[in-house]
Amino acid sequence: MTELRQKHALFLVDSSEPASKLIYDALSLRGYIVTLLDSGVEAIGHFSPDKYELVITDLHLPDLSGLEVLRKVKRRSPETPVVVLASNSDVTDVVQALRLGAGDYVLKPITDACVIEHAINRIDEARELSRQNRAYREELEQRNHELRDHIDLLQRDHEAGRQLQQHLLPRSPYQYPAGIEAAYRLLPSLYLSGDFIDYGLFGERFVAFYLVDVSGHGVSSALVTALIKHSIMHLLRERTLFTQLNSIDDDLIEVLTMINRELLSTKLDKHASMFVGVIDSRARQLHYAVAGQVPMPALVTEEGAHWLSGKGRPLGLFEKGNWVVQQLSLPASWRLVACSDGVLELLSGDLLEREKRLLEKIDHTRGDLDSLCSALKVDTTESFPDDITILTLRQD
């Protein structure tokens, strides 16, 4: 069993003081081993913060001011409580003592031991409160340290996830043998993006592509984009898609149906908008379908920029999406621009006004990716309220 540590008090007072025995006895009854001195110089030389848990000093000692004793004790041990004894005429000194760190004061003459007991009680309560605060600060510091370690771990995980997501994205820009160039700009609002794009050449004439925007932000949305990428790649391994002109439209609907089924079955409470299409470079024709896409993709020709038509329900909300494949003949020179809805957050006004301003900027920049990003200040904005993705395809 651990022995209880004895409590020691250093008591400085003129031994002729009538209340000295009263205070001495009160300290002893409280369990203190009292060292009684009447010399301030001797007390300072005798004091050790490791030994004495309490100091009581008269403000008037034969050789030294009690304020000086208080100052020297506090300099050596700020945590040691000090009680000063003062007369009614020592109000200024009492105020000074409190400023120097005295824990309490007792006015003389002292005729009742309860007075000193109350002062010691207050000191003990203050000491206990200080101990609790110190323990709380230590615990808080420990938890802050653990939190910082946890945040560092999350940041490393997020950075690893970001690099993985970047690795899944295609090269940009990419020039296909058919003379079609695909490029994109994808900027997440957080470490990871809920937007994703992909494109590829099928056979010698078909360039397939998609832009998907998953609801929400961060890790959960990014994981859904990885699920969509994996599902499409798995479907392509099982089926021969986008290689026969007479089955292109059915292939597009099959992709949307498959992703819709995956989102509903996983029960992740996530939905997505999507623009998916195939360009037939030989026939100069675009086949495409939209699923809750806002804003609509825009086609830029010599006549200017205009929104494509089409409608269809978002993915992951309904069993049937009512998607319809549209077909559009392309001129010899054209540019196709598709944006996630986060791009609209870069513009002011209501939804119709933002869409109008976006189409104007697409028209003004002729659908050039770098020029459009510059016009929207994508590359100079430090943070975004939503993920930003712009996909462009062109043929000159």
Short mmCIF file of C-alpha atoms in Angstrom, two decimals:
data_model
loop_
_atom_site.label_atom_id
_atom_site.label_comp_id
_atom_site.label_asym_id
_atom_site.label_seq_id
_atom_site.Cartn_x
_atom_site.Cartn_y
_atom_site.Cartn_z
CA MET A 1 0.00 0.00 0.00
CA THR A 2 1.31 3.46 -0.90
CA GLU A 3 1.94 5.69 2.10
CA LEU A 4 0.04 8.96 2.23
CA ARG A 5 2.30 11.95 1.67
CA GLN A 6 2.53 14.21 4.73
CA LYS A 7 1.42 17.82 4.31
CA HIS A 8 3.78 20.56 5.45
CA ALA A 9 3.01 24.23 6.06
CA LEU A 10 5.45 27.07 6.53
CA PHE A 11 4.06 29.59 9.03
CA LEU A 12 5.77 32.97 9.32
CA VAL A 13 4.60 35.20 12.12
CA ASP A 14 5.92 37.15 15.04
CA SER A 15 5.74 34.58 17.84
CA SER A 16 4.35 37.26 20.15
CA GLU A 17 1.24 37.56 17.99
CA PRO A 18 -1.80 36.53 20.08
CA ALA A 19 -3.34 34.52 17.23
CA SER A 20 -0.16 32.54 16.38
CA LYS A 21 -1.11 29.54 18.52
CA LEU A 22 -4.71 29.67 17.24
CA ILE A 23 -3.49 29.46 13.64
CA TYR A 24 -0.86 26.84 14.49
CA ASP A 25 -3.46 24.61 16.11
CA ALA A 26 -5.91 25.09 13.22
CA LEU A 27 -3.23 24.00 10.73
CA SER A 28 -2.31 21.01 12.83
CA LEU A 29 -5.93 19.91 13.05
CA ARG A 30 -6.10 20.05 9.26
CA GLY A 31 -3.25 17.53 9.09
CA TYR A 32 -0.39 19.94 8.40
CA ILE A 33 3.06 19.54 9.95
CA VAL A 34 3.80 23.19 10.72
CA THR A 35 7.18 24.89 10.63
CA LEU A 36 6.86 28.08 12.67
CA LEU A 37 9.35 30.87 11.95
CA ASP A 38 9.51 34.59 12.70
CA SER A 39 12.34 35.42 10.28
CA GLY A 40 11.58 36.12 6.65
CA VAL A 41 15.20 35.64 5.61
CA GLU A 42 15.37 32.29 7.39
CA ALA A 43 12.04 31.25 5.86
CA ILE A 44 13.20 32.00 2.29
CA GLY A 45 16.32 29.91 2.87
CA HIS A 46 14.23 27.18 4.47
CA PHE A 47 11.50 27.06 1.81
CA SER A 48 11.40 24.17 -0.66
CA PRO A 49 8.52 23.75 -3.14
CA ASP A 50 8.92 19.97 -2.93
CA LYS A 51 8.24 20.03 0.82
CA TYR A 52 5.81 22.81 1.66
CA GLU A 53 2.29 22.75 0.27
CA LEU A 54 1.17 25.94 2.01
CA VAL A 55 2.77 29.15 3.19
CA ILE A 56 1.14 31.56 5.63
CA THR A 57 2.97 34.80 6.26
CA ASP A 58 2.31 37.93 8.21
CA LEU A 59 2.81 41.09 6.17
CA HIS A 60 4.85 42.53 9.03
CA LEU A 61 7.85 40.47 10.04
CA PRO A 62 10.74 41.65 12.19
CA ASP A 63 13.32 41.47 9.39
CA LEU A 64 11.50 41.33 6.05
CA SER A 65 8.28 42.44 4.42
CA GLY A 66 5.69 39.69 3.97
CA LEU A 67 5.24 40.97 0.39
CA GLU A 68 8.90 40.22 -0.29
CA VAL A 69 8.49 36.71 1.14
CA LEU A 70 5.43 36.23 -1.10
CA ARG A 71 7.31 37.49 -4.15
CA LYS A 72 10.28 35.15 -3.58
CA VAL A 73 8.05 32.11 -2.87
CA LYS A 74 6.01 32.70 -6.02
CA ARG A 75 9.16 33.16 -8.06
CA ARG A 76 10.42 29.74 -6.96
CA SER A 77 7.05 27.96 -6.97
CA PRO A 78 4.08 29.70 -8.64
CA GLU A 79 1.83 26.75 -7.72
CA THR A 80 2.41 26.98 -3.95
CA PRO A 81 -0.56 28.76 -2.30
CA VAL A 82 0.24 31.65 0.03
CA VAL A 83 -2.09 33.19 2.64
CA VAL A 84 -1.20 36.62 4.05
CA LEU A 85 -2.15 37.97 7.47
CA ALA A 86 -2.91 41.68 7.52
CA SER A 87 -4.48 44.31 9.72
CA ASN A 88 -7.36 46.54 8.64
CA SER A 89 -4.88 49.31 7.88
CA ASP A 90 -2.99 47.17 5.35
CA VAL A 91 -5.61 47.31 2.58
CA THR A 92 -3.11 48.58 -0.02
CA ASP A 93 -0.64 45.82 0.87
CA VAL A 94 -3.41 43.21 0.68
CA VAL A 95 -4.30 44.37 -2.85
CA GLN A 96 -0.62 44.21 -3.79
CA ALA A 97 -0.35 40.73 -2.28
CA LEU A 98 -3.28 39.49 -4.35
CA ARG A 99 -1.66 40.94 -7.45
CA LEU A 100 1.55 39.08 -6.62
CA GLY A 101 -0.35 35.81 -6.48
CA ALA A 102 -1.55 35.39 -2.91
CA GLY A 103 -4.29 32.78 -2.72
CA ASP A 104 -6.17 34.44 0.13
CA TYR A 105 -5.82 36.86 3.06
CA VAL A 106 -6.98 36.93 6.67
CA LEU A 107 -7.52 40.14 8.60
CA LYS A 108 -6.25 40.51 12.16
CA PRO A 109 -7.07 40.34 14.95
CA ILE A 110 -8.05 36.69 14.64
CA THR A 111 -10.25 35.46 17.48
CA ASP A 112 -11.86 32.41 15.91
CA ALA A 113 -10.09 29.44 14.32
CA CYS A 114 -12.95 29.16 11.81
CA VAL A 115 -11.55 32.18 10.00
CA ILE A 116 -8.28 30.48 9.20
CA GLU A 117 -10.07 27.19 8.50
CA HIS A 118 -12.27 28.92 5.93
CA ALA A 119 -9.18 30.39 4.28
CA ILE A 120 -7.51 26.95 4.15
CA ASN A 121 -10.73 25.45 2.73
CA ARG A 122 -10.71 28.03 -0.04
CA ILE A 123 -7.05 27.28 -0.70
CA ASP A 124 -7.73 23.52 -0.83
CA GLU A 125 -10.69 24.05 -3.16
CA ALA A 126 -8.60 26.29 -5.41
CA ARG A 127 -5.78 23.73 -5.36
CA GLU A 128 -8.20 20.93 -6.28
CA LEU A 129 -9.69 23.04 -9.05
CA SER A 130 -6.20 23.80 -10.32
CA ARG A 131 -5.37 20.08 -10.24
CA GLN A 132 -8.54 19.26 -12.16
CA ASN A 133 -7.81 22.00 -14.70
CA ARG A 134 -4.27 20.72 -15.12
CA ALA A 135 -5.53 17.17 -15.58
CA TYR A 136 -8.14 18.45 -18.04
CA ARG A 137 -5.49 20.38 -20.01
CA GLU A 138 -3.24 17.33 -20.10
CA GLU A 139 -6.13 15.17 -21.30
CA LEU A 140 -7.14 17.81 -23.84
CA GLU A 141 -3.56 18.09 -25.08
CA GLN A 142 -3.40 14.31 -25.41
CA ARG A 143 -6.67 14.23 -27.33
CA ASN A 144 -5.51 17.11 -29.54
CA HIS A 145 -2.34 15.16 -30.25
CA GLU A 146 -4.40 12.08 -31.14
CA LEU A 147 -6.70 14.24 -33.27
CA ARG A 148 -3.75 15.73 -35.14
CA ASP A 149 -2.40 12.23 -35.77
CA HIS A 150 -5.85 11.16 -36.97
CA ILE A 151 -6.13 14.19 -39.26
CA ASP A 152 -2.65 13.49 -40.66
CA LEU A 153 -3.70 9.90 -41.33
CA LEU A 154 -6.91 11.05 -43.05
CA GLN A 155 -4.98 13.52 -45.17
CA ARG A 156 -2.56 10.80 -46.22
CA ASP A 157 -5.48 8.51 -47.01
CA HIS A 158 -7.23 11.25 -48.97
CA GLU A 159 -4.06 12.07 -50.87
CA ALA A 160 -3.62 8.38 -51.72
CA GLY A 161 -7.25 8.25 -52.83
CA ARG A 162 -6.78 11.36 -54.92
CA GLN A 163 -3.75 9.91 -56.66
CA LEU A 164 -5.67 6.69 -57.33
CA GLN A 165 -8.62 8.63 -58.75
CA GLN A 166 -6.28 10.69 -60.93
CA HIS A 167 -4.71 7.44 -62.14
CA LEU A 168 -8.14 6.18 -63.25
CA LEU A 169 -8.72 9.26 -65.41
CA PRO A 170 -7.71 9.25 -69.09
CA ARG A 171 -4.89 11.31 -70.57
CA SER A 172 -5.71 14.89 -71.52
CA PRO A 173 -5.60 15.99 -74.24
CA TYR A 174 -5.75 12.82 -76.30
CA GLN A 175 -5.74 12.71 -80.10
CA TYR A 176 -7.49 9.77 -81.74
CA PRO A 177 -6.57 8.47 -85.22
CA ALA A 178 -10.01 9.48 -86.40
CA GLY A 179 -8.96 13.14 -85.98
CA ILE A 180 -11.04 13.62 -82.84
CA GLU A 181 -9.38 15.21 -79.81
CA ALA A 182 -10.69 14.75 -76.25
CA ALA A 183 -9.63 16.84 -73.27
CA TYR A 184 -10.93 17.77 -69.85
CA ARG A 185 -10.38 19.80 -66.71
CA LEU A 186 -11.45 18.18 -63.41
CA LEU A 187 -11.04 20.08 -60.14
CA PRO A 188 -12.46 18.62 -56.90
CA SER A 189 -13.92 20.86 -54.21
CA LEU A 190 -12.27 18.57 -51.62
CA TYR A 191 -9.45 16.03 -51.87
CA LEU A 192 -11.58 13.67 -53.91
CA SER A 193 -14.11 14.36 -56.63
CA GLY A 194 -17.66 13.17 -57.17
CA ASP A 195 -17.20 13.97 -60.88
CA PHE A 196 -15.60 11.57 -63.31
CA ILE A 197 -15.01 11.34 -67.05
CA ASP A 198 -13.66 8.78 -69.46
CA TYR A 199 -13.32 8.24 -73.22
CA GLY A 200 -11.91 5.67 -75.59
CA LEU A 201 -11.70 4.50 -79.19
CA PHE A 202 -13.70 1.43 -80.23
CA GLY A 203 -12.77 -0.13 -83.52
CA GLU A 204 -11.51 2.39 -86.01
CA ARG A 205 -14.41 4.82 -86.14
CA PHE A 206 -16.27 5.07 -82.80
CA VAL A 207 -15.15 7.32 -79.93
CA ALA A 208 -17.23 6.69 -76.80
CA PHE A 209 -17.20 9.02 -73.80
CA TYR A 210 -19.09 9.94 -70.65
CA LEU A 211 -19.23 12.55 -67.90
CA VAL A 212 -20.81 11.52 -64.59
CA ASP A 213 -21.59 13.75 -61.60
CA VAL A 214 -22.33 11.85 -58.36
CA SER A 215 -24.36 13.61 -55.67
CA GLY A 216 -22.44 14.90 -52.66
CA HIS A 217 -18.73 15.46 -52.19
CA GLY A 218 -15.68 13.74 -50.79
CA VAL A 219 -14.81 10.12 -50.22
CA SER A 220 -18.27 8.53 -50.52
CA SER A 221 -18.98 10.22 -53.85
CA ALA A 222 -15.48 9.43 -55.14
CA LEU A 223 -15.98 5.75 -54.29
CA VAL A 224 -19.16 5.74 -56.38
CA THR A 225 -17.23 7.16 -59.35
CA ALA A 226 -14.77 4.28 -58.96
CA LEU A 227 -17.71 1.86 -58.84
CA ILE A 228 -19.10 3.33 -62.07
CA LYS A 229 -15.71 3.11 -63.79
CA HIS A 230 -15.30 -0.51 -62.66
CA SER A 231 -18.83 -1.44 -63.72
CA ILE A 232 -18.40 0.01 -67.20
CA MET A 233 -15.05 -1.70 -67.69
CA HIS A 234 -16.57 -4.98 -66.49
CA LEU A 235 -19.45 -4.56 -68.96
CA LEU A 236 -17.02 -3.86 -71.80
CA ARG A 237 -15.11 -7.06 -71.00
CA GLU A 238 -18.33 -9.09 -71.06
CA ARG A 239 -19.96 -7.47 -74.06
CA THR A 240 -18.79 -6.11 -77.39
CA LEU A 241 -20.07 -2.55 -77.21
CA PHE A 242 -19.73 0.50 -79.47
CA THR A 243 -18.38 -1.40 -82.47
CA GLN A 244 -21.49 -1.88 -84.63
CA LEU A 245 -23.46 1.10 -85.93
CA ASN A 246 -26.82 -0.68 -85.70
CA SER A 247 -26.35 -1.39 -81.95
CA ILE A 248 -24.83 1.91 -80.77
CA ASP A 249 -28.11 3.27 -79.39
CA ASP A 250 -28.88 0.05 -77.53
CA ASP A 251 -25.35 0.04 -76.11
CA LEU A 252 -25.80 3.53 -74.67
CA ILE A 253 -29.09 2.55 -73.01
CA GLU A 254 -27.47 -0.60 -71.64
CA VAL A 255 -24.70 1.45 -69.99
CA LEU A 256 -27.24 3.76 -68.32
CA THR A 257 -29.41 0.81 -67.24
CA MET A 258 -26.44 -1.01 -65.75
CA ILE A 259 -25.22 2.00 -63.73
CA ASN A 260 -28.75 2.77 -62.57
CA ARG A 261 -29.13 -0.83 -61.39
CA GLU A 262 -25.77 -0.74 -59.58
CA LEU A 263 -26.60 2.48 -57.70
CA LEU A 264 -30.03 1.18 -56.65
CA SER A 265 -28.67 -2.18 -55.49
CA THR A 266 -25.80 -0.77 -53.41
CA LYS A 267 -28.24 1.36 -51.34
CA LEU A 268 -25.59 4.03 -50.84
CA ASP A 269 -28.19 6.80 -50.98
CA LYS A 270 -26.32 8.23 -53.96
CA HIS A 271 -27.62 9.31 -57.34
CA ALA A 272 -25.83 10.64 -60.37
CA SER A 273 -26.33 12.67 -63.52
CA MET A 274 -24.65 11.47 -66.70
CA PHE A 275 -23.94 12.45 -70.28
CA VAL A 276 -22.85 9.50 -72.39
CA GLY A 277 -22.25 9.41 -76.12
CA VAL A 278 -20.54 7.91 -79.14
CA ILE A 279 -19.11 9.80 -82.09
CA ASP A 280 -19.11 7.99 -85.42
CA SER A 281 -16.12 9.65 -87.08
CA ARG A 282 -16.80 8.06 -90.45
CA ALA A 283 -20.45 9.06 -90.70
CA ARG A 284 -19.88 12.34 -88.77
CA GLN A 285 -22.70 11.55 -86.42
CA LEU A 286 -23.16 11.93 -82.65
CA HIS A 287 -25.25 9.43 -80.67
CA TYR A 288 -25.90 10.50 -77.08
CA ALA A 289 -28.20 10.22 -74.08
CA VAL A 290 -28.58 12.32 -70.92
CA ALA A 291 -29.63 11.27 -67.42
CA GLY A 292 -30.52 14.29 -65.29
CA GLN A 293 -27.72 16.31 -66.90
CA VAL A 294 -27.55 19.99 -65.87
CA PRO A 295 -26.39 21.97 -67.72
CA MET A 296 -27.01 20.28 -71.05
CA PRO A 297 -24.00 19.69 -73.32
CA ALA A 298 -23.35 22.35 -75.96
CA LEU A 299 -22.30 21.94 -79.57
CA VAL A 300 -20.20 24.66 -81.20
CA THR A 301 -20.18 25.00 -84.98
CA GLU A 302 -19.50 27.81 -87.42
CA GLU A 303 -23.05 29.01 -86.72
CA GLY A 304 -22.34 29.40 -83.00
CA ALA A 305 -23.02 27.47 -79.78
CA HIS A 306 -26.31 25.86 -78.85
CA TRP A 307 -27.54 23.43 -76.20
CA LEU A 308 -28.24 19.87 -77.24
CA SER A 309 -31.76 18.56 -76.72
CA GLY A 310 -32.73 15.53 -74.69
CA LYS A 311 -34.02 14.43 -71.31
CA GLY A 312 -33.89 11.47 -68.94
CA ARG A 313 -34.07 10.77 -65.23
CA PRO A 314 -30.96 10.77 -62.98
CA LEU A 315 -29.35 7.45 -62.18
CA GLY A 316 -29.96 5.72 -58.87
CA LEU A 317 -33.42 7.14 -58.09
CA PHE A 318 -35.92 5.28 -60.30
CA GLU A 319 -36.22 1.76 -61.62
CA LYS A 320 -36.80 3.15 -65.13
CA GLY A 321 -35.11 6.28 -66.35
CA ASN A 322 -36.97 6.90 -69.62
CA TRP A 323 -33.68 7.63 -71.37
CA VAL A 324 -33.80 8.37 -75.07
CA VAL A 325 -30.82 8.24 -77.44
CA GLN A 326 -30.52 11.29 -79.68
CA GLN A 327 -28.73 11.35 -83.03
CA LEU A 328 -27.15 14.44 -84.49
CA SER A 329 -25.25 14.99 -87.74
CA LEU A 330 -21.94 16.81 -87.28
CA PRO A 331 -20.33 19.31 -89.68
CA ALA A 332 -16.75 19.03 -90.83
CA SER A 333 -15.58 21.23 -87.94
CA TRP A 334 -17.24 21.09 -84.51
CA ARG A 335 -16.62 21.19 -80.75
CA LEU A 336 -18.66 19.51 -78.03
CA VAL A 337 -18.61 20.89 -74.46
CA ALA A 338 -20.07 19.12 -71.42
CA CYS A 339 -19.91 20.51 -67.88
CA SER A 340 -20.84 19.26 -64.42
CA ASP A 341 -23.33 21.41 -62.50
CA GLY A 342 -20.49 22.77 -60.33
CA VAL A 343 -19.52 25.03 -63.27
CA LEU A 344 -22.80 26.91 -62.83
CA GLU A 345 -21.69 27.85 -59.30
CA LEU A 346 -18.99 30.01 -60.89
CA LEU A 347 -21.66 32.25 -62.41
CA SER A 348 -24.23 34.61 -60.87
CA GLY A 349 -28.00 34.77 -61.22
CA ASP A 350 -30.72 32.15 -61.16
CA LEU A 351 -30.38 28.84 -63.02
CA LEU A 352 -31.63 30.18 -66.37
CA GLU A 353 -29.36 33.22 -66.17
CA ARG A 354 -26.35 31.05 -65.29
CA GLU A 355 -27.02 28.68 -68.17
CA LYS A 356 -27.36 31.65 -70.51
CA ARG A 357 -24.03 33.13 -69.33
CA LEU A 358 -22.32 29.73 -69.64
CA LEU A 359 -23.53 29.28 -73.23
CA GLU A 360 -22.32 32.80 -74.06
CA LYS A 361 -18.84 31.96 -72.72
CA ILE A 362 -18.79 28.67 -74.63
CA ASP A 363 -19.77 30.54 -77.78
CA HIS A 364 -17.23 33.34 -77.16
CA THR A 365 -14.37 30.87 -76.61
CA ARG A 366 -15.52 28.63 -79.47
CA GLY A 367 -15.52 25.70 -77.05
CA ASP A 368 -11.75 25.77 -76.56
CA LEU A 369 -11.00 24.16 -73.17
CA ASP A 370 -8.19 26.45 -72.04
CA SER A 371 -10.00 29.59 -73.17
CA LEU A 372 -13.23 28.51 -71.49
CA CYS A 373 -11.45 27.73 -68.21
CA SER A 374 -9.82 31.15 -68.37
CA ALA A 375 -13.16 32.86 -69.03
CA LEU A 376 -14.72 31.03 -66.07
CA LYS A 377 -11.62 31.73 -63.91
CA VAL A 378 -11.38 28.03 -63.16
CA ASP A 379 -7.59 27.99 -62.95
CA THR A 380 -7.32 31.05 -60.67
CA THR A 381 -10.06 30.27 -58.15
CA GLU A 382 -8.61 28.80 -54.93
CA SER A 383 -11.66 26.85 -53.76
CA PHE A 384 -14.95 25.69 -55.24
CA PRO A 385 -18.33 25.08 -53.61
CA ASP A 386 -18.73 22.02 -55.85
CA ASP A 387 -16.61 19.77 -58.04
CA ILE A 388 -15.78 21.36 -61.40
CA THR A 389 -15.51 19.28 -64.56
CA ILE A 390 -15.40 20.38 -68.19
CA LEU A 391 -15.15 17.79 -70.98
CA THR A 392 -14.48 18.84 -74.56
CA LEU A 393 -14.34 16.88 -77.81
CA ARG A 394 -13.44 18.43 -81.13
CA GLN A 395 -12.80 17.72 -84.75
CA ASP A 396 -11.37 20.30 -87.14
#
